[in-house]
């Protein structure tokens, strides 16, 4: 199943104590061309998760489609209310499953966010 998400949907899924309009503006500023690495992006996303530690972390491999191109993503998300908020990921250069070594690398990436 393919779906699209817009910033208004993302903003409404944020922390309930933060106004949706404020979160929306924060997301707009973020996506306006500011570049930084996976570590900083993961920390930013972890700050948006509507929960405090200890987290329920889930690891999953998923396939996303960008136009005609399929992209496999190995991801760790924080689970809350039936939604997994992505905070750490890698993009293997192949389709199919990923081994324990890739899972271990991703878990280390996630732990560095703490």
PDB file of C-alpha atoms in Angstrom:
ATOM      1  CA  UNK A   1       0.000   0.000   0.000  1.00  0.00           C
ATOM      2  CA  UNK A   2       1.337   3.422  -0.906  1.00  0.00           C
ATOM      3  CA  UNK A   3       0.344   6.574   0.899  1.00  0.00           C
ATOM      4  CA  UNK A   4       1.581  10.121   1.049  1.00  0.00           C
ATOM      5  CA  UNK A   5       2.043  12.202   4.147  1.00  0.00           C
ATOM      6  CA  UNK A   6       1.989  15.963   4.326  1.00  0.00           C
ATOM      7  CA  UNK A   7       3.409  18.194   7.022  1.00  0.00           C
ATOM      8  CA  UNK A   8      -0.021  18.949   8.490  1.00  0.00           C
ATOM      9  CA  UNK A   9      -0.540  15.224   9.145  1.00  0.00           C
ATOM     10  CA  UNK A  10       2.897  14.926  10.728  1.00  0.00           C
ATOM     11  CA  UNK A  11       2.312  18.000  12.875  1.00  0.00           C
ATOM     12  CA  UNK A  12      -0.977  16.668  14.197  1.00  0.00           C
ATOM     13  CA  UNK A  13       0.742  13.448  15.318  1.00  0.00           C
ATOM     14  CA  UNK A  14       3.272  15.281  17.507  1.00  0.00           C
ATOM     15  CA  UNK A  15       3.385  15.849  21.234  1.00  0.00           C
ATOM     16  CA  UNK A  16      -0.097  16.756  22.507  1.00  0.00           C
ATOM     17  CA  UNK A  17       1.212  19.515  24.781  1.00  0.00           C
ATOM     18  CA  UNK A  18       2.658  21.376  21.757  1.00  0.00           C
ATOM     19  CA  UNK A  19       0.289  23.289  19.487  1.00  0.00           C
ATOM     20  CA  UNK A  20      -0.105  21.708  16.048  1.00  0.00           C
ATOM     21  CA  UNK A  21       0.556  25.024  14.273  1.00  0.00           C
ATOM     22  CA  UNK A  22       3.831  25.392  16.148  1.00  0.00           C
ATOM     23  CA  UNK A  23       4.919  21.878  15.226  1.00  0.00           C
ATOM     24  CA  UNK A  24       3.882  22.519  11.610  1.00  0.00           C
ATOM     25  CA  UNK A  25       6.063  25.644  11.423  1.00  0.00           C
ATOM     26  CA  UNK A  26       8.946  23.746  13.020  1.00  0.00           C
ATOM     27  CA  UNK A  27       8.669  21.019  10.369  1.00  0.00           C
ATOM     28  CA  UNK A  28       8.508  23.633   7.587  1.00  0.00           C
ATOM     29  CA  UNK A  29      11.705  25.246   8.819  1.00  0.00           C
ATOM     30  CA  UNK A  30      13.368  21.864   9.101  1.00  0.00           C
ATOM     31  CA  UNK A  31      12.557  20.805   5.544  1.00  0.00           C
ATOM     32  CA  UNK A  32      13.353  24.212   4.019  1.00  0.00           C
ATOM     33  CA  UNK A  33      16.831  23.103   3.023  1.00  0.00           C
ATOM     34  CA  UNK A  34      18.671  22.701   6.290  1.00  0.00           C
ATOM     35  CA  UNK A  35      21.020  19.753   5.880  1.00  0.00           C
ATOM     36  CA  UNK A  36      22.609  17.634   8.549  1.00  0.00           C
ATOM     37  CA  UNK A  37      23.574  14.001   9.068  1.00  0.00           C
ATOM     38  CA  UNK A  38      21.553  11.024  10.187  1.00  0.00           C
ATOM     39  CA  UNK A  39      22.658  11.443  13.798  1.00  0.00           C
ATOM     40  CA  UNK A  40      21.266  14.966  14.114  1.00  0.00           C
ATOM     41  CA  UNK A  41      18.123  14.120  12.176  1.00  0.00           C
ATOM     42  CA  UNK A  42      17.498  11.094  14.399  1.00  0.00           C
ATOM     43  CA  UNK A  43      17.973  13.204  17.546  1.00  0.00           C
ATOM     44  CA  UNK A  44      15.572  15.823  16.153  1.00  0.00           C
ATOM     45  CA  UNK A  45      12.953  13.166  15.431  1.00  0.00           C
ATOM     46  CA  UNK A  46      13.459  11.539  18.825  1.00  0.00           C
ATOM     47  CA  UNK A  47      12.711  14.915  20.437  1.00  0.00           C
ATOM     48  CA  UNK A  48       9.380  15.005  18.576  1.00  0.00           C
ATOM     49  CA  UNK A  49       8.245  11.577  19.771  1.00  0.00           C
ATOM     50  CA  UNK A  50       5.268  11.975  22.125  1.00  0.00           C
ATOM     51  CA  UNK A  51       6.731   9.882  24.943  1.00  0.00           C
ATOM     52  CA  UNK A  52       9.563   9.795  27.448  1.00  0.00           C
ATOM     53  CA  UNK A  53      12.058   6.985  27.998  1.00  0.00           C
ATOM     54  CA  UNK A  54      11.945   4.097  28.442  1.00  0.00           C
ATOM     55  CA  UNK A  55      10.934   3.694  24.808  1.00  0.00           C
ATOM     56  CA  UNK A  56       9.364   0.775  23.017  1.00  0.00           C
ATOM     57  CA  UNK A  57      11.648   0.511  20.004  1.00  0.00           C
ATOM     58  CA  UNK A  58      10.709  -1.511  16.926  1.00  0.00           C
ATOM     59  CA  UNK A  59      13.006  -2.612  14.125  1.00  0.00           C
ATOM     60  CA  UNK A  60      11.565  -3.244  10.671  1.00  0.00           C
ATOM     61  CA  UNK A  61      12.589  -3.435   7.041  1.00  0.00           C
ATOM     62  CA  UNK A  62      10.209  -1.702   4.703  1.00  0.00           C
ATOM     63  CA  UNK A  63      10.058  -0.741   1.056  1.00  0.00           C
ATOM     64  CA  UNK A  64       9.251   2.804   0.012  1.00  0.00           C
ATOM     65  CA  UNK A  65       8.583   3.958  -3.524  1.00  0.00           C
ATOM     66  CA  UNK A  66       9.905   7.207  -4.937  1.00  0.00           C
ATOM     67  CA  UNK A  67       8.290   7.439  -8.343  1.00  0.00           C
ATOM     68  CA  UNK A  68       9.216   4.215 -10.109  1.00  0.00           C
ATOM     69  CA  UNK A  69      12.162   3.475  -7.804  1.00  0.00           C
ATOM     70  CA  UNK A  70      11.750   1.036  -4.910  1.00  0.00           C
ATOM     71  CA  UNK A  71      13.963   1.797  -1.908  1.00  0.00           C
ATOM     72  CA  UNK A  72      14.464  -0.699   0.911  1.00  0.00           C
ATOM     73  CA  UNK A  73      14.843   0.868   4.343  1.00  0.00           C
ATOM     74  CA  UNK A  74      15.902  -0.819   7.577  1.00  0.00           C
ATOM     75  CA  UNK A  75      14.431   1.329  10.326  1.00  0.00           C
ATOM     76  CA  UNK A  76      14.120   1.688  14.087  1.00  0.00           C
ATOM     77  CA  UNK A  77      11.073   3.547  15.309  1.00  0.00           C
ATOM     78  CA  UNK A  78       9.638   4.463  18.684  1.00  0.00           C
ATOM     79  CA  UNK A  79       6.208   2.871  19.102  1.00  0.00           C
ATOM     80  CA  UNK A  80       3.423   4.894  20.682  1.00  0.00           C
ATOM     81  CA  UNK A  81      -0.329   4.566  20.189  1.00  0.00           C
ATOM     82  CA  UNK A  82      -0.073   2.171  17.256  1.00  0.00           C
ATOM     83  CA  UNK A  83       2.374   4.408  15.354  1.00  0.00           C
ATOM     84  CA  UNK A  84       6.118   3.848  14.946  1.00  0.00           C
ATOM     85  CA  UNK A  85       7.978   7.160  14.727  1.00  0.00           C
ATOM     86  CA  UNK A  86      11.210   6.629  12.716  1.00  0.00           C
ATOM     87  CA  UNK A  87      14.387   7.775  14.454  1.00  0.00           C
ATOM     88  CA  UNK A  88      17.213   5.682  12.960  1.00  0.00           C
ATOM     89  CA  UNK A  89      17.530   3.987   9.588  1.00  0.00           C
ATOM     90  CA  UNK A  90      19.829   2.677   6.900  1.00  0.00           C
ATOM     91  CA  UNK A  91      19.233   2.081   3.214  1.00  0.00           C
ATOM     92  CA  UNK A  92      20.764  -1.227   2.128  1.00  0.00           C
ATOM     93  CA  UNK A  93      21.868  -1.217  -1.485  1.00  0.00           C
ATOM     94  CA  UNK A  94      19.809  -4.312  -2.248  1.00  0.00           C
ATOM     95  CA  UNK A  95      16.348  -5.729  -1.850  1.00  0.00           C
ATOM     96  CA  UNK A  96      15.365  -8.560   0.457  1.00  0.00           C
ATOM     97  CA  UNK A  97      16.292  -9.191   4.053  1.00  0.00           C
ATOM     98  CA  UNK A  98      19.189  -7.875   6.063  1.00  0.00           C
ATOM     99  CA  UNK A  99      21.456  -9.839   8.348  1.00  0.00           C
ATOM    100  CA  UNK A 100      22.295  -9.514  12.015  1.00  0.00           C
ATOM    101  CA  UNK A 101      25.315  -7.332  11.202  1.00  0.00           C
ATOM    102  CA  UNK A 102      23.094  -4.646   9.616  1.00  0.00           C
ATOM    103  CA  UNK A 103      20.661  -4.857  12.553  1.00  0.00           C
ATOM    104  CA  UNK A 104      23.552  -4.448  14.999  1.00  0.00           C
ATOM    105  CA  UNK A 105      24.899  -1.406  13.116  1.00  0.00           C
ATOM    106  CA  UNK A 106      21.458   0.202  13.184  1.00  0.00           C
ATOM    107  CA  UNK A 107      20.971  -0.527  16.891  1.00  0.00           C
ATOM    108  CA  UNK A 108      24.324   1.143  17.614  1.00  0.00           C
ATOM    109  CA  UNK A 109      23.204   4.159  15.568  1.00  0.00           C
ATOM    110  CA  UNK A 110      20.002   4.319  17.623  1.00  0.00           C
ATOM    111  CA  UNK A 111      21.852   4.032  20.945  1.00  0.00           C
ATOM    112  CA  UNK A 112      24.116   6.966  19.985  1.00  0.00           C
ATOM    113  CA  UNK A 113      20.976   9.148  19.896  1.00  0.00           C
ATOM    114  CA  UNK A 114      20.406   8.731  23.628  1.00  0.00           C
TER     115      UNK A 114
END
